[in-house]
Short mmCIF file of C-alpha atoms and ligand atoms in Angstrom, two decimals:
data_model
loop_
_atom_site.label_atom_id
_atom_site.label_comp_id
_atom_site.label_asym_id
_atom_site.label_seq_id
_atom_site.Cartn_x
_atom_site.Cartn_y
_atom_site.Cartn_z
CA UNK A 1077 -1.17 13.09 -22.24
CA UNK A 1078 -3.28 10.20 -22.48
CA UNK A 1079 -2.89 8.42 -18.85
CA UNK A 1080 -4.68 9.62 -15.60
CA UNK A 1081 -1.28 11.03 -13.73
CA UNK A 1082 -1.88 9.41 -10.42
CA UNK A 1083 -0.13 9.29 -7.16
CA UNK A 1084 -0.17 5.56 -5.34
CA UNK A 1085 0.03 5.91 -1.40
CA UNK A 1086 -0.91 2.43 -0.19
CA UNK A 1087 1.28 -0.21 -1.70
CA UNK A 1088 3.42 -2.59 -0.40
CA UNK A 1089 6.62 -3.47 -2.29
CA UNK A 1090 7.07 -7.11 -1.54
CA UNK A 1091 3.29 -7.47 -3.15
CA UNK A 1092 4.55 -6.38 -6.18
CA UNK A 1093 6.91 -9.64 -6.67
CA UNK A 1094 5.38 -11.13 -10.16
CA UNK A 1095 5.56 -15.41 -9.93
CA UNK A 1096 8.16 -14.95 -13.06
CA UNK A 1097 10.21 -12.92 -10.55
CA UNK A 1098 9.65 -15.17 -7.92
CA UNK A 1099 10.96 -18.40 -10.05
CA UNK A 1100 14.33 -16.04 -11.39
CA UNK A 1101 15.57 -15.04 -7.97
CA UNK A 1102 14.77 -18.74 -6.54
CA UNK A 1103 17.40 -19.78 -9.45
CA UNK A 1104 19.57 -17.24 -8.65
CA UNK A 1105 19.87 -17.66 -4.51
CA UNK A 1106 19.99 -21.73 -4.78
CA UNK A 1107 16.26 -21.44 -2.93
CA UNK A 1108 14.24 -24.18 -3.52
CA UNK A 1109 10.45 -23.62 -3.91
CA UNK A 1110 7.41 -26.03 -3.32
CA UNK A 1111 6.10 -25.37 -6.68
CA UNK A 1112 7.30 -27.75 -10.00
CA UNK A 1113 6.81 -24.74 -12.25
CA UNK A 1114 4.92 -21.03 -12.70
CA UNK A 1115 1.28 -22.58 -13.10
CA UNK A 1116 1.19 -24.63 -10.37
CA UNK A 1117 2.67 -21.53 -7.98
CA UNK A 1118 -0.34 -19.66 -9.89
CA UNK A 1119 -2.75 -21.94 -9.02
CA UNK A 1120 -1.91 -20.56 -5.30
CA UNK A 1121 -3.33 -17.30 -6.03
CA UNK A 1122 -6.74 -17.75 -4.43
CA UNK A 1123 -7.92 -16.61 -1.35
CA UNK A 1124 -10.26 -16.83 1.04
CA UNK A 1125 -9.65 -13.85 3.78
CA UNK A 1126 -6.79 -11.44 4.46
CA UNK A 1127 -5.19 -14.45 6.58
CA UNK A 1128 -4.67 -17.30 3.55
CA UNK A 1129 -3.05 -14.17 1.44
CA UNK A 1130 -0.62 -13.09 3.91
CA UNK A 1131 0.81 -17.26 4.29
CA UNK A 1132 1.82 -17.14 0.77
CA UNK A 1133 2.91 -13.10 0.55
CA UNK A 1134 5.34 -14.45 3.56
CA UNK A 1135 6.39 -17.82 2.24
CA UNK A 1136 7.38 -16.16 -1.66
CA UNK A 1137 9.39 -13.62 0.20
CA UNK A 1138 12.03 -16.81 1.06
CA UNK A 1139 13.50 -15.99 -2.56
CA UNK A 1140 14.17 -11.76 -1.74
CA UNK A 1141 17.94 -12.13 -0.44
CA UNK A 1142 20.59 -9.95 -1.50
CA UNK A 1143 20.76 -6.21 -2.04
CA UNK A 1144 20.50 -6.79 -5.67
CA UNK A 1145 17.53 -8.67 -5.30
CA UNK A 1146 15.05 -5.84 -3.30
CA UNK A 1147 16.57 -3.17 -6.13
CA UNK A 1148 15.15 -5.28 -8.74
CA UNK A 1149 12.10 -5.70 -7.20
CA UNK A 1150 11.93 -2.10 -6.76
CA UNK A 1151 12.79 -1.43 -10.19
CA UNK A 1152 10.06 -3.92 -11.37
CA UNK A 1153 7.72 -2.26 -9.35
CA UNK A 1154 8.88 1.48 -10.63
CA UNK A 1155 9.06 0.82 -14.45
CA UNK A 1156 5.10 -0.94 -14.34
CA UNK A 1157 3.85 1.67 -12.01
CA UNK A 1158 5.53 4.90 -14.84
CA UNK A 1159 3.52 2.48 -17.24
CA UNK A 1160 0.40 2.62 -15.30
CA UNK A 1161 0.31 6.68 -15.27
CA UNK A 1162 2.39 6.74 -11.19
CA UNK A 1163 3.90 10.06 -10.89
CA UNK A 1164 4.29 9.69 -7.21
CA UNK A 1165 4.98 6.62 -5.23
CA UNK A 1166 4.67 5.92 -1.39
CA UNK A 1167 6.30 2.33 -0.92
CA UNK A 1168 5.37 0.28 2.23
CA UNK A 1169 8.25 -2.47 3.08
CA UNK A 1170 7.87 -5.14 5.99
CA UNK A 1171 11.03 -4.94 7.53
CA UNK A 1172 10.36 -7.62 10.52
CA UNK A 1173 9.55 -10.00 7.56
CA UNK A 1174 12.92 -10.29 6.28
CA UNK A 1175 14.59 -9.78 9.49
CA UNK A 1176 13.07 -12.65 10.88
CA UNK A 1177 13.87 -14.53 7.96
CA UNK A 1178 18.26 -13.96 8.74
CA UNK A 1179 17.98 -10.57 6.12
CA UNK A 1180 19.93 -8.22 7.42
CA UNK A 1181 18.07 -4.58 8.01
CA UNK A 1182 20.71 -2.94 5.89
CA UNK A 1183 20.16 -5.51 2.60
CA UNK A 1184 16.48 -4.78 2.47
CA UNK A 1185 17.02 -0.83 3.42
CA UNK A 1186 19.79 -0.26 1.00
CA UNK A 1187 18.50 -2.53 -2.08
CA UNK A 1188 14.90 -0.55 -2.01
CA UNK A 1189 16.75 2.89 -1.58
CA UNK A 1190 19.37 2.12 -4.64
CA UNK A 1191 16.11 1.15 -6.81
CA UNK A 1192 13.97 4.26 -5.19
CA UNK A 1193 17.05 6.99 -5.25
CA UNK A 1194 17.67 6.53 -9.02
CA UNK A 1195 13.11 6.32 -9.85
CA UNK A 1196 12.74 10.11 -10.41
CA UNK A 1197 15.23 10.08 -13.05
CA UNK A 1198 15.06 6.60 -14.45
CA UNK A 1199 10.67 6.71 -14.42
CA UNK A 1200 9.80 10.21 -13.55
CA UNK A 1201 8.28 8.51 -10.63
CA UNK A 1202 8.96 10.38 -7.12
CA UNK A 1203 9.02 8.25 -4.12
CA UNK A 1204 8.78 8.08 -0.62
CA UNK A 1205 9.52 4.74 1.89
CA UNK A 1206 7.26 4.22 4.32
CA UNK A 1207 8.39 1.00 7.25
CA UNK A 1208 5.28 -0.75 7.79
CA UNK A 1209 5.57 -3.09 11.42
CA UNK A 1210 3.54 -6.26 11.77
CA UNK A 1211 0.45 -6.03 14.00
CA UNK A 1212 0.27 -9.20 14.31
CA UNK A 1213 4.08 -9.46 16.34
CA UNK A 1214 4.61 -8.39 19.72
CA UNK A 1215 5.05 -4.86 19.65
CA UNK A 1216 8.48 -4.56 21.41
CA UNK A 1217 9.42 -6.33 18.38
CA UNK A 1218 8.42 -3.71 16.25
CA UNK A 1219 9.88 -0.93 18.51
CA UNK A 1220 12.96 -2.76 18.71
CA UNK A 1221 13.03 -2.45 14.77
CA UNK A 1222 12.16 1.26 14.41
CA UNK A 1223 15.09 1.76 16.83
CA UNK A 1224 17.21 -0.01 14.76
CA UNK A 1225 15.53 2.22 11.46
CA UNK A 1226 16.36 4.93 13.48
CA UNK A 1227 20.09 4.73 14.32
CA UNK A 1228 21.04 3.50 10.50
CA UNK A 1229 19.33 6.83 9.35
CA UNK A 1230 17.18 4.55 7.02
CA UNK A 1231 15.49 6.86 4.51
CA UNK A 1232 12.47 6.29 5.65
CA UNK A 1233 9.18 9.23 5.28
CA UNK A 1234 6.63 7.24 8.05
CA UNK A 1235 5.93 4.21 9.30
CA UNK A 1236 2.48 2.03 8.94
CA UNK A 1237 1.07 -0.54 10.51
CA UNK A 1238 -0.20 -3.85 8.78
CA UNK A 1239 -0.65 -7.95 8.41
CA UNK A 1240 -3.49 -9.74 9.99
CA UNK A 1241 -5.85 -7.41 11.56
CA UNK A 1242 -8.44 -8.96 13.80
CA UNK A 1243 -7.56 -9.43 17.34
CA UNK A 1244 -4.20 -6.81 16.58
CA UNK A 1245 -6.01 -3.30 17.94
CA UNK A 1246 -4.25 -0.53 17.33
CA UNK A 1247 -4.33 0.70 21.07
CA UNK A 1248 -1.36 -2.44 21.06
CA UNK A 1249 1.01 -0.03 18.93
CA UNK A 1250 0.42 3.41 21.17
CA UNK A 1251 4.68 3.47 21.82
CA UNK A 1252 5.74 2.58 18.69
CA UNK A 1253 3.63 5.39 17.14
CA UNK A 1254 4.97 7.96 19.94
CA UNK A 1255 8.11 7.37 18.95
CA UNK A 1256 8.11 7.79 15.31
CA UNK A 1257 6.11 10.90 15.73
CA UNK A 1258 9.20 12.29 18.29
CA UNK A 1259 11.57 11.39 15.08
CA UNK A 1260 9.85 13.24 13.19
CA UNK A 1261 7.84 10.81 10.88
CA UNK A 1262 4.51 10.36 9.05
CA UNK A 1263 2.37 8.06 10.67
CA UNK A 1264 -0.62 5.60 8.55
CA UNK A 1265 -2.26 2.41 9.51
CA UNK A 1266 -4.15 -0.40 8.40
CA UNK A 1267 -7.73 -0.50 9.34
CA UNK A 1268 -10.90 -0.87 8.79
CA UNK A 1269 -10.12 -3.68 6.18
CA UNK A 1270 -11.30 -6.72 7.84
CA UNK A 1271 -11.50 -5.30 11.23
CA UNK A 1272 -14.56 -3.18 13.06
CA UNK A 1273 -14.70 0.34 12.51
CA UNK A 1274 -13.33 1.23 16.28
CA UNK A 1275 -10.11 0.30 15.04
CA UNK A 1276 -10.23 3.38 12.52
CA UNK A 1277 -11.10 5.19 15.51
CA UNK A 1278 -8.24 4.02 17.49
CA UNK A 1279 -5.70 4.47 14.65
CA UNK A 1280 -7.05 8.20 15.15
CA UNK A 1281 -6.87 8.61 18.39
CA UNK A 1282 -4.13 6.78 19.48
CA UNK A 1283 -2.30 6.34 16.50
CA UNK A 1284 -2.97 10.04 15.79
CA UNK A 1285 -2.21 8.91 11.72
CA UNK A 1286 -2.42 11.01 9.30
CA UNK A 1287 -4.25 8.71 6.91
CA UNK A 1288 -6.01 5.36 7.20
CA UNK A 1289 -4.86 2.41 4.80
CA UNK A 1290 -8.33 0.96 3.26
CA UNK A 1291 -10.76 2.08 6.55
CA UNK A 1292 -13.92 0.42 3.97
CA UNK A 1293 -15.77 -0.75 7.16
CA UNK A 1294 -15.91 2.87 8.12
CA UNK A 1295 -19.04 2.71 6.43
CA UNK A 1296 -21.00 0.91 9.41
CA UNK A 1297 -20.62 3.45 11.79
CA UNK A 1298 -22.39 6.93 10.69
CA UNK A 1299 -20.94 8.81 13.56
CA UNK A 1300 -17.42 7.54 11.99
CA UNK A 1301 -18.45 8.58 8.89
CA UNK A 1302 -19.29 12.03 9.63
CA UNK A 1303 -15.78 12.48 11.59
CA UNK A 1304 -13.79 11.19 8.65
CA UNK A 1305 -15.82 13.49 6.27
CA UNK A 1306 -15.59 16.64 8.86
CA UNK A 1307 -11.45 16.20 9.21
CA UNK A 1308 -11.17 15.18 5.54
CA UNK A 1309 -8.86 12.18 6.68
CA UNK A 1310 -7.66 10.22 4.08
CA UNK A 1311 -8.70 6.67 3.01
CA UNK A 1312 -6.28 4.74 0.71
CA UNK A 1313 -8.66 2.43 -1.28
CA UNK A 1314 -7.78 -0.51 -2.72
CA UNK A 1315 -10.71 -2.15 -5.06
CA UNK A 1316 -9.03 -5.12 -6.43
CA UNK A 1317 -7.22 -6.02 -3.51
CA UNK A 1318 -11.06 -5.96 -1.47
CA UNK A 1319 -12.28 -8.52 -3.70
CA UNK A 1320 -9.83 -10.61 -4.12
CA UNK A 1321 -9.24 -11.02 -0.11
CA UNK A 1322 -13.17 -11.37 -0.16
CA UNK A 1323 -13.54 -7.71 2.07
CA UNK A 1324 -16.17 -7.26 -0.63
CA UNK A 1325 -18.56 -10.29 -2.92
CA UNK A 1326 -17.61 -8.49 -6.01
CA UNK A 1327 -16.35 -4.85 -7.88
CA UNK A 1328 -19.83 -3.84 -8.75
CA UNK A 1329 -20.79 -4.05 -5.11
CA UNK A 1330 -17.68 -2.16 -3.58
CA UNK A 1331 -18.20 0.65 -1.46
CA UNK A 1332 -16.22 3.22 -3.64
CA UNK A 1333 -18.54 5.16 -4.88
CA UNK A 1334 -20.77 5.35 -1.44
CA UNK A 1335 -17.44 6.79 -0.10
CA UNK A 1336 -17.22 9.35 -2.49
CA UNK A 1337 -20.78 10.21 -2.88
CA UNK A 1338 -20.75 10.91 1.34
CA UNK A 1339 -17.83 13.06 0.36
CA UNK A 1340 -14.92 10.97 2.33
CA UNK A 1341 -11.56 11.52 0.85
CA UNK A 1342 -10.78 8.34 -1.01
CA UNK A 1343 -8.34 7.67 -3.32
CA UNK A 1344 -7.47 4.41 -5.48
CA UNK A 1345 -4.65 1.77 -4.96
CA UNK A 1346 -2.99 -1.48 -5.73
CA UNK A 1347 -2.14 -2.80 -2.38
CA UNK A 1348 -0.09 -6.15 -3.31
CA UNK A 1349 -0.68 -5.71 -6.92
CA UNK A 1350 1.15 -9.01 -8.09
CA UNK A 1351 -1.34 -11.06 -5.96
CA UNK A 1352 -4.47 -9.12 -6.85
CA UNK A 1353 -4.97 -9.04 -10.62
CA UNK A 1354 -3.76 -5.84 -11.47
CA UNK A 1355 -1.86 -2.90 -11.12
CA UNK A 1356 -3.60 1.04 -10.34
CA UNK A 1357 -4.23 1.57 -13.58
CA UNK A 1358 -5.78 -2.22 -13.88
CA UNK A 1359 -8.13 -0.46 -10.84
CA UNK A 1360 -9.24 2.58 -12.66
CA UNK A 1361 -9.82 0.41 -15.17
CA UNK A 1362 -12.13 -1.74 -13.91
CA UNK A 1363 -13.96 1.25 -11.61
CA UNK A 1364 -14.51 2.75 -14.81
CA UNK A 1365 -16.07 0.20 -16.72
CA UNK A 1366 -18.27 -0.90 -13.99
CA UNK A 1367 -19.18 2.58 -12.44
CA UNK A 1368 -18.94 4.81 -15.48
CA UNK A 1369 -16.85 7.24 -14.06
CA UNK A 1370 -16.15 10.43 -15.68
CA UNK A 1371 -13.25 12.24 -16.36
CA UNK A 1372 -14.26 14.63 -14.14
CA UNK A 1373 -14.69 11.85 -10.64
CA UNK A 1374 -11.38 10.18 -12.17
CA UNK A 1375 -9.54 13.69 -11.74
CA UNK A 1376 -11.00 13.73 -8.23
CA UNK A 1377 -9.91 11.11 -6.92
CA UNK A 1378 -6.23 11.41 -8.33
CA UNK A 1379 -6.58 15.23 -6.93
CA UNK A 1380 -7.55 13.06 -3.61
CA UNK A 1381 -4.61 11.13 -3.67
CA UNK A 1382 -2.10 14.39 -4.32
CA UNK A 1383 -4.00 16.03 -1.46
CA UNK A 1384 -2.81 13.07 0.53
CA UNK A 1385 0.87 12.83 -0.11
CA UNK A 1386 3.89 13.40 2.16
CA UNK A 1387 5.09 15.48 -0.53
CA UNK A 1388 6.82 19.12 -0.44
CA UNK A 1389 4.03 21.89 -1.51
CA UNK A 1390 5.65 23.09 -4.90
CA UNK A 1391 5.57 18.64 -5.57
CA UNK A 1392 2.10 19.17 -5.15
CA UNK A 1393 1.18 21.98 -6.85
CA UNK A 1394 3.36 20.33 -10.62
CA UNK A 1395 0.85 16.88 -9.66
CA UNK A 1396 -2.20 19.12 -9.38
CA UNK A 1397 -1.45 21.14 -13.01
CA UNK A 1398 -0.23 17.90 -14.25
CA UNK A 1399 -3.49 16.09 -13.55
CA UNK A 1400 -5.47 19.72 -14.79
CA UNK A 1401 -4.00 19.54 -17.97
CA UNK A 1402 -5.47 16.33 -18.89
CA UNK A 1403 -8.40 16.88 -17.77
CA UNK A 1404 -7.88 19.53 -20.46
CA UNK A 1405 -6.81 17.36 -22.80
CA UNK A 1406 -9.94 14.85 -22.40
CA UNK A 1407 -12.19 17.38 -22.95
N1 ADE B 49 0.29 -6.72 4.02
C1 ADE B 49 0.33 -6.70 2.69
N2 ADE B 49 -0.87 -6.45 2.19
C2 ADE B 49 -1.73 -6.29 3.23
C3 ADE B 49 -3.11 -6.02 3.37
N3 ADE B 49 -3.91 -5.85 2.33
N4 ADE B 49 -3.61 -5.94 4.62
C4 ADE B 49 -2.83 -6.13 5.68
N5 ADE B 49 -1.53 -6.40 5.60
C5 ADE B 49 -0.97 -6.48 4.39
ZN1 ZN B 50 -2.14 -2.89 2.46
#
């Protein structure tokens, strides 16, 4: 076994829709897009912040309609992420973005759970679906939504919290998080991407999640840092996606390896990996070549990421021989 076996836990689904898809559903739904052809909605893919990502990740999402069309996104997604070495998926949806749009709940729900119910046999890629609300909506909204998750028994594992972060604390979300938690679901958050540090601490505190989705900025507050370390809380990483949104100047100055060299519990994703330049393996990649990372630091931080999962013990120990065997095999 050649490929790192890793497990992805921060990626959102509707960041995985490729500009080819985006052009084939537009034909098939009759949706008319601002772009004359594929290079000119390429030429869109450059940002400057978190913000002037998340206007086009909302305005390509116009072409997702029918059941049909969030299974094939979700198949997309599954068949490149076997590819890149996924064993173990945890998929982030925005439901409130195609809600708002006239989508009904039930056509996004049911078209990612068709795609995701059929992945362990079809890619050998387990999955879990995680409802992510936008921060950046009134709250009741969002409550109003998980209510609605709630009473269609929506497979979903947890619910996150994402979108534009500064000015959207997570002390705004306190009910919506007290609720899932009384249904019985995992609870993550955004933070710590573009926004201070205290919002890590909030998402802790308040939030009480279980991991943090990127939490970089963590780095500026030692007393954080020594808390995060201490309780081992997990930080979903997401390289590519940091430079790209400008979180970061550049890969070779990303705070990666600072995060594992204080000994936080970091582990490697895509984020929106159609918008980004690459898919996980596309991050290792890259890591590698610029940090020189050993076998031995790769198997860490995919033994991070297993660590992290919402996954049933006996799941976790077949990920942890899995990814011991080829560190066997490497060596
Ligand atoms: N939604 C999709 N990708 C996101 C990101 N990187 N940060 C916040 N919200 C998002
Ligand atoms: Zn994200």
């Amino acid at each position: 076994m050649d490929r790192l076996p890793v497990v992805e836990l921060h990626l959102h689904i509707e960041g995985t829709l490729e500009p080819g898809l985006i052009f084939v559903l537009a034909e098939r739904n009759g949706v008319e897009l601002p772009y004359a052809d594929l290079a000119e909605l390429e030429r869109q893919y450059e940002f400057g912040d978190l913000q002037s990502f998340l206007d086009l990740y909302y305005a390509n999402m116009a072409v997702l309609r029918t059941e049909r069309d969030f299974t094939d996104l979700a198949r997309a997604y599954l068949a490149r992420a076997a590819a890149a070495g996924v064993r173990h998926a945890e998929i982030m949806f925005d439901p409130q973005a195609h809600v708002s749009r006239g989508v009904p709940l039930e056509t996004c729900v049911n078209g990612l759970a068709s795609a995701l119910g059929e992945s362990e046999e079809e890619f050998g890629v387990s999955t879990v679906l995680i409802a992510a609300f936008l921060r950046d909506e009134p709250a009741e909204d969002a409550l109003e939504v998980l209510e609605q998750l709630l009473a269609m028994n929506a497979p979903i594992t947890g619910i996150g919290l994402d979108s534009a972060e500064v000015g959207h604390p997570p002390r705004d979300f306190v009910a919506l998080y007290d609720r899932a938690r009384e249904a019985g679901l995992e609870c993550v958050a955004h933070a710590g991407e573009e926004g201070p540090p205290e919002y890590i601490r909030e998402a802790l505190d308040l939030l009480q999640v279980a991991r943090i989705d990127h939490g970089i900025r963590c780095l500026e507050d030692e007393e954080l840092v020594e808390r995060l370390v201490a309780e081992q809380v997990p930080l979903t990483v997401c390289p590519l996606s940091n430079v790209r949104l400008r979180a970061v100047d550049t890969l070779a100055r990303h705070p990666l390896p600072r995060m594992l060299g204080r000994g936080l519990n970091v582990s490697v994703n895509s984020d929106d990996p159609a918008y980004f330049g690459g898919y996980i393996d596309e991050n290792f990649r890259q890591l590698t070549e610029l940090f020189g990372f050993t076998d031995e630091q790769l198997a860490a931080l995919a033994v991070n990421s297993v660590r992290s999962a919402f996954i049933t013990e006996e799941r976790r120990r077949g990920l942890f021989a899995e990814i011991d065997e080829w560190r066997r095999g490497r060596s």
